[in-house]
Amino acid sequence: MCEGMAACRTTGAEADRPYFLALVAEAYGRGRRYDEGLAMLEEAMALVDQSEERYWEAEIHRLKGELLLARSVENQVEAEACLHKALDVARRQGAKSLELHAAMSLSRLWQRQGKRTEAYALLAPIYGWFTEGFDTADLQEAKTVLEELAG
């Protein structure tokens, strides 16, 4: 992935770079290379701020929160702040799918913290907004999380 992005940059292409950096960060997270993933997200946010290309901003904040949590449970406060920021950005942009992602991440964190009622109250209305697409992975996962929180 990094080689592909480097090759793309040699052509002068910068469009969608924050998105691609976030994908690389997510891959690093899956490989438990959290510091490298966080570095990719820092670069992505710098580009977002510089270019005003904000369509993936919420997901960058969400991924940062997820990577911080994965790296250490001691990062809960900073991670929760990132997840709140992701939720706020997604809501401001009217990006319901990204809002769902952020709400699921925050709900899972709250579930681990014993805040099941708050987690359910956050996720249920966002899930309820959707009227189709219930066979998608995101909505199936949200339904599972809601069932766990309700049980």
CSV table of C-alpha atoms in Angstrom, one decimal:
chain,number,residue,atom,x,y,z
A,1,MET,CA,0.0,0.0,0.0
A,2,CYS,CA,2.8,2.4,0.9
A,3,GLU,CA,4.6,1.6,-2.4
A,4,GLY,CA,1.4,2.3,-4.3
A,5,MET,CA,0.9,5.7,-2.6
A,6,ALA,CA,4.6,6.6,-3.2
A,7,ALA,CA,4.2,5.7,-6.9
A,8,CYS,CA,1.0,7.8,-7.1
A,9,ARG,CA,2.8,10.8,-5.5
A,10,THR,CA,5.5,10.7,-8.2
A,11,THR,CA,2.8,11.6,-10.7
A,12,GLY,CA,1.9,14.6,-8.7
A,13,ALA,CA,-1.4,13.2,-7.6
A,14,GLU,CA,-2.5,14.3,-4.1
A,15,ALA,CA,-6.2,13.9,-4.3
A,16,ASP,CA,-7.7,11.5,-1.7
A,17,ARG,CA,-4.3,11.2,0.0
A,18,PRO,CA,-5.9,11.5,3.5
A,19,TYR,CA,-8.2,8.7,2.7
A,20,PHE,CA,-5.4,6.4,1.5
A,21,LEU,CA,-3.3,7.3,4.5
A,22,ALA,CA,-6.2,6.3,6.8
A,23,LEU,CA,-6.4,3.0,4.9
A,24,VAL,CA,-2.7,2.4,5.5
A,25,ALA,CA,-3.1,3.3,9.2
A,26,GLU,CA,-6.0,0.8,9.5
A,27,ALA,CA,-3.8,-1.9,8.0
A,28,TYR,CA,-1.0,-1.0,10.4
A,29,GLY,CA,-3.5,-1.3,13.3
A,30,ARG,CA,-4.5,-4.8,12.1
A,31,GLY,CA,-0.8,-5.7,12.1
A,32,ARG,CA,-0.4,-4.3,15.6
A,33,ARG,CA,1.9,-1.6,14.4
A,34,TYR,CA,0.1,1.1,16.2
A,35,ASP,CA,2.8,3.8,16.3
A,36,GLU,CA,3.2,3.6,12.5
A,37,GLY,CA,-0.6,3.7,12.1
A,38,LEU,CA,-0.8,6.8,14.3
A,39,ALA,CA,2.0,8.5,12.3
A,40,MET,CA,-0.1,7.9,9.1
A,41,LEU,CA,-3.1,9.5,10.8
A,42,GLU,CA,-1.1,12.5,11.9
A,43,GLU,CA,0.0,13.0,8.3
A,44,ALA,CA,-3.5,12.6,7.1
A,45,MET,CA,-4.9,15.2,9.5
A,46,ALA,CA,-2.1,17.6,8.5
A,47,LEU,CA,-3.2,17.2,4.9
A,48,VAL,CA,-6.8,17.6,5.8
A,49,ASP,CA,-6.0,20.9,7.6
A,50,GLN,CA,-3.8,22.0,4.7
A,51,SER,CA,-6.1,21.0,1.8
A,52,GLU,CA,-9.5,21.4,3.4
A,53,GLU,CA,-10.3,18.0,2.0
A,54,ARG,CA,-12.5,17.0,5.0
A,55,TYR,CA,-14.7,14.2,3.7
A,56,TRP,CA,-12.7,11.5,5.6
A,57,GLU,CA,-11.9,13.6,8.6
A,58,ALA,CA,-14.4,11.8,10.9
A,59,GLU,CA,-12.9,8.4,10.1
A,60,ILE,CA,-9.4,9.7,10.7
A,61,HIS,CA,-10.4,10.8,14.2
A,62,ARG,CA,-12.2,7.5,14.8
A,63,LEU,CA,-9.2,5.4,13.6
A,64,LYS,CA,-6.9,7.4,15.9
A,65,GLY,CA,-9.1,6.6,18.8
A,66,GLU,CA,-9.2,2.9,17.9
A,67,LEU,CA,-5.4,2.7,17.5
A,68,LEU,CA,-4.8,4.5,20.8
A,69,LEU,CA,-7.1,2.0,22.6
A,70,ALA,CA,-5.4,-0.9,20.9
A,71,ARG,CA,-2.0,0.4,21.8
A,72,SER,CA,-2.8,0.7,25.5
A,73,VAL,CA,-5.9,0.9,27.8
A,74,GLU,CA,-4.1,3.8,29.5
A,75,ASN,CA,-5.1,5.9,26.4
A,76,GLN,CA,-8.8,5.7,27.1
A,77,VAL,CA,-9.2,9.4,27.8
A,78,GLU,CA,-7.4,10.6,24.7
A,79,ALA,CA,-9.1,7.8,22.6
A,80,GLU,CA,-12.6,8.8,23.9
A,81,ALA,CA,-11.9,12.4,22.9
A,82,CYS,CA,-11.0,11.3,19.4
A,83,LEU,CA,-14.1,9.3,19.1
A,84,HIS,CA,-16.3,12.2,20.3
A,85,LYS,CA,-14.5,14.4,17.7
A,86,ALA,CA,-15.2,11.8,15.0
A,87,LEU,CA,-18.9,11.8,16.0
A,88,ASP,CA,-19.1,15.6,16.0
A,89,VAL,CA,-17.4,15.9,12.6
A,90,ALA,CA,-19.6,13.2,11.0
A,91,ARG,CA,-22.8,14.9,12.4
A,92,ARG,CA,-21.7,18.3,11.2
A,93,GLN,CA,-21.1,16.9,7.7
A,94,GLY,CA,-24.3,14.8,7.7
A,95,ALA,CA,-22.2,11.7,7.0
A,96,LYS,CA,-24.5,9.0,8.5
A,97,SER,CA,-22.3,6.0,7.7
A,98,LEU,CA,-19.3,7.7,9.3
A,99,GLU,CA,-21.5,8.7,12.2
A,100,LEU,CA,-22.5,5.1,12.6
A,101,HIS,CA,-18.8,4.0,12.6
A,102,ALA,CA,-17.9,6.6,15.3
A,103,ALA,CA,-20.9,5.7,17.4
A,104,MET,CA,-20.1,2.0,17.2
A,105,SER,CA,-16.5,2.6,18.3
A,106,LEU,CA,-17.6,4.9,21.2
A,107,SER,CA,-20.4,2.5,22.2
A,108,ARG,CA,-17.9,-0.4,22.4
A,109,LEU,CA,-15.6,1.7,24.5
A,110,TRP,CA,-18.5,2.7,26.8
A,111,GLN,CA,-19.6,-1.0,27.0
A,112,ARG,CA,-16.1,-2.0,28.2
A,113,GLN,CA,-16.3,0.8,30.8
A,114,GLY,CA,-19.7,-0.5,32.0
A,115,LYS,CA,-21.7,2.4,30.5
A,116,ARG,CA,-24.1,0.1,28.7
A,117,THR,CA,-27.1,2.5,29.0
A,118,GLU,CA,-25.2,5.4,27.5
A,119,ALA,CA,-23.8,3.2,24.8
A,120,TYR,CA,-27.2,2.0,23.8
A,121,ALA,CA,-28.7,5.5,23.9
A,122,LEU,CA,-26.0,6.7,21.6
A,123,LEU,CA,-26.1,4.0,19.0
A,124,ALA,CA,-29.8,3.1,18.8
A,125,PRO,CA,-31.1,6.4,17.2
A,126,ILE,CA,-28.3,6.4,14.6
A,127,TYR,CA,-29.0,2.8,13.7
A,128,GLY,CA,-32.7,3.7,13.6
A,129,TRP,CA,-32.1,6.4,11.1
A,130,PHE,CA,-31.3,3.8,8.4
A,131,THR,CA,-34.2,2.5,6.3
A,132,GLU,CA,-32.3,0.2,4.0
A,133,GLY,CA,-29.0,-1.6,3.7
A,134,PHE,CA,-29.5,-3.8,6.7
A,135,ASP,CA,-27.6,-6.6,4.9
A,136,THR,CA,-24.4,-4.5,4.9
A,137,ALA,CA,-21.6,-5.3,7.3
A,138,ASP,CA,-21.8,-2.0,9.1
A,139,LEU,CA,-25.5,-2.3,9.9
A,140,GLN,CA,-25.2,-5.9,10.8
A,141,GLU,CA,-22.4,-5.1,13.2
A,142,ALA,CA,-24.4,-2.2,14.7
A,143,LYS,CA,-27.4,-4.5,15.3
A,144,THR,CA,-25.1,-7.0,17.0
A,145,VAL,CA,-23.7,-4.3,19.3
A,146,LEU,CA,-27.2,-3.1,20.1
A,147,GLU,CA,-28.3,-6.6,21.0
A,148,GLU,CA,-25.3,-7.1,23.2
A,149,LEU,CA,-26.0,-3.8,25.0
A,150,ALA,CA,-29.7,-4.6,25.4
A,151,GLY,CA,-28.9,-8.1,26.8
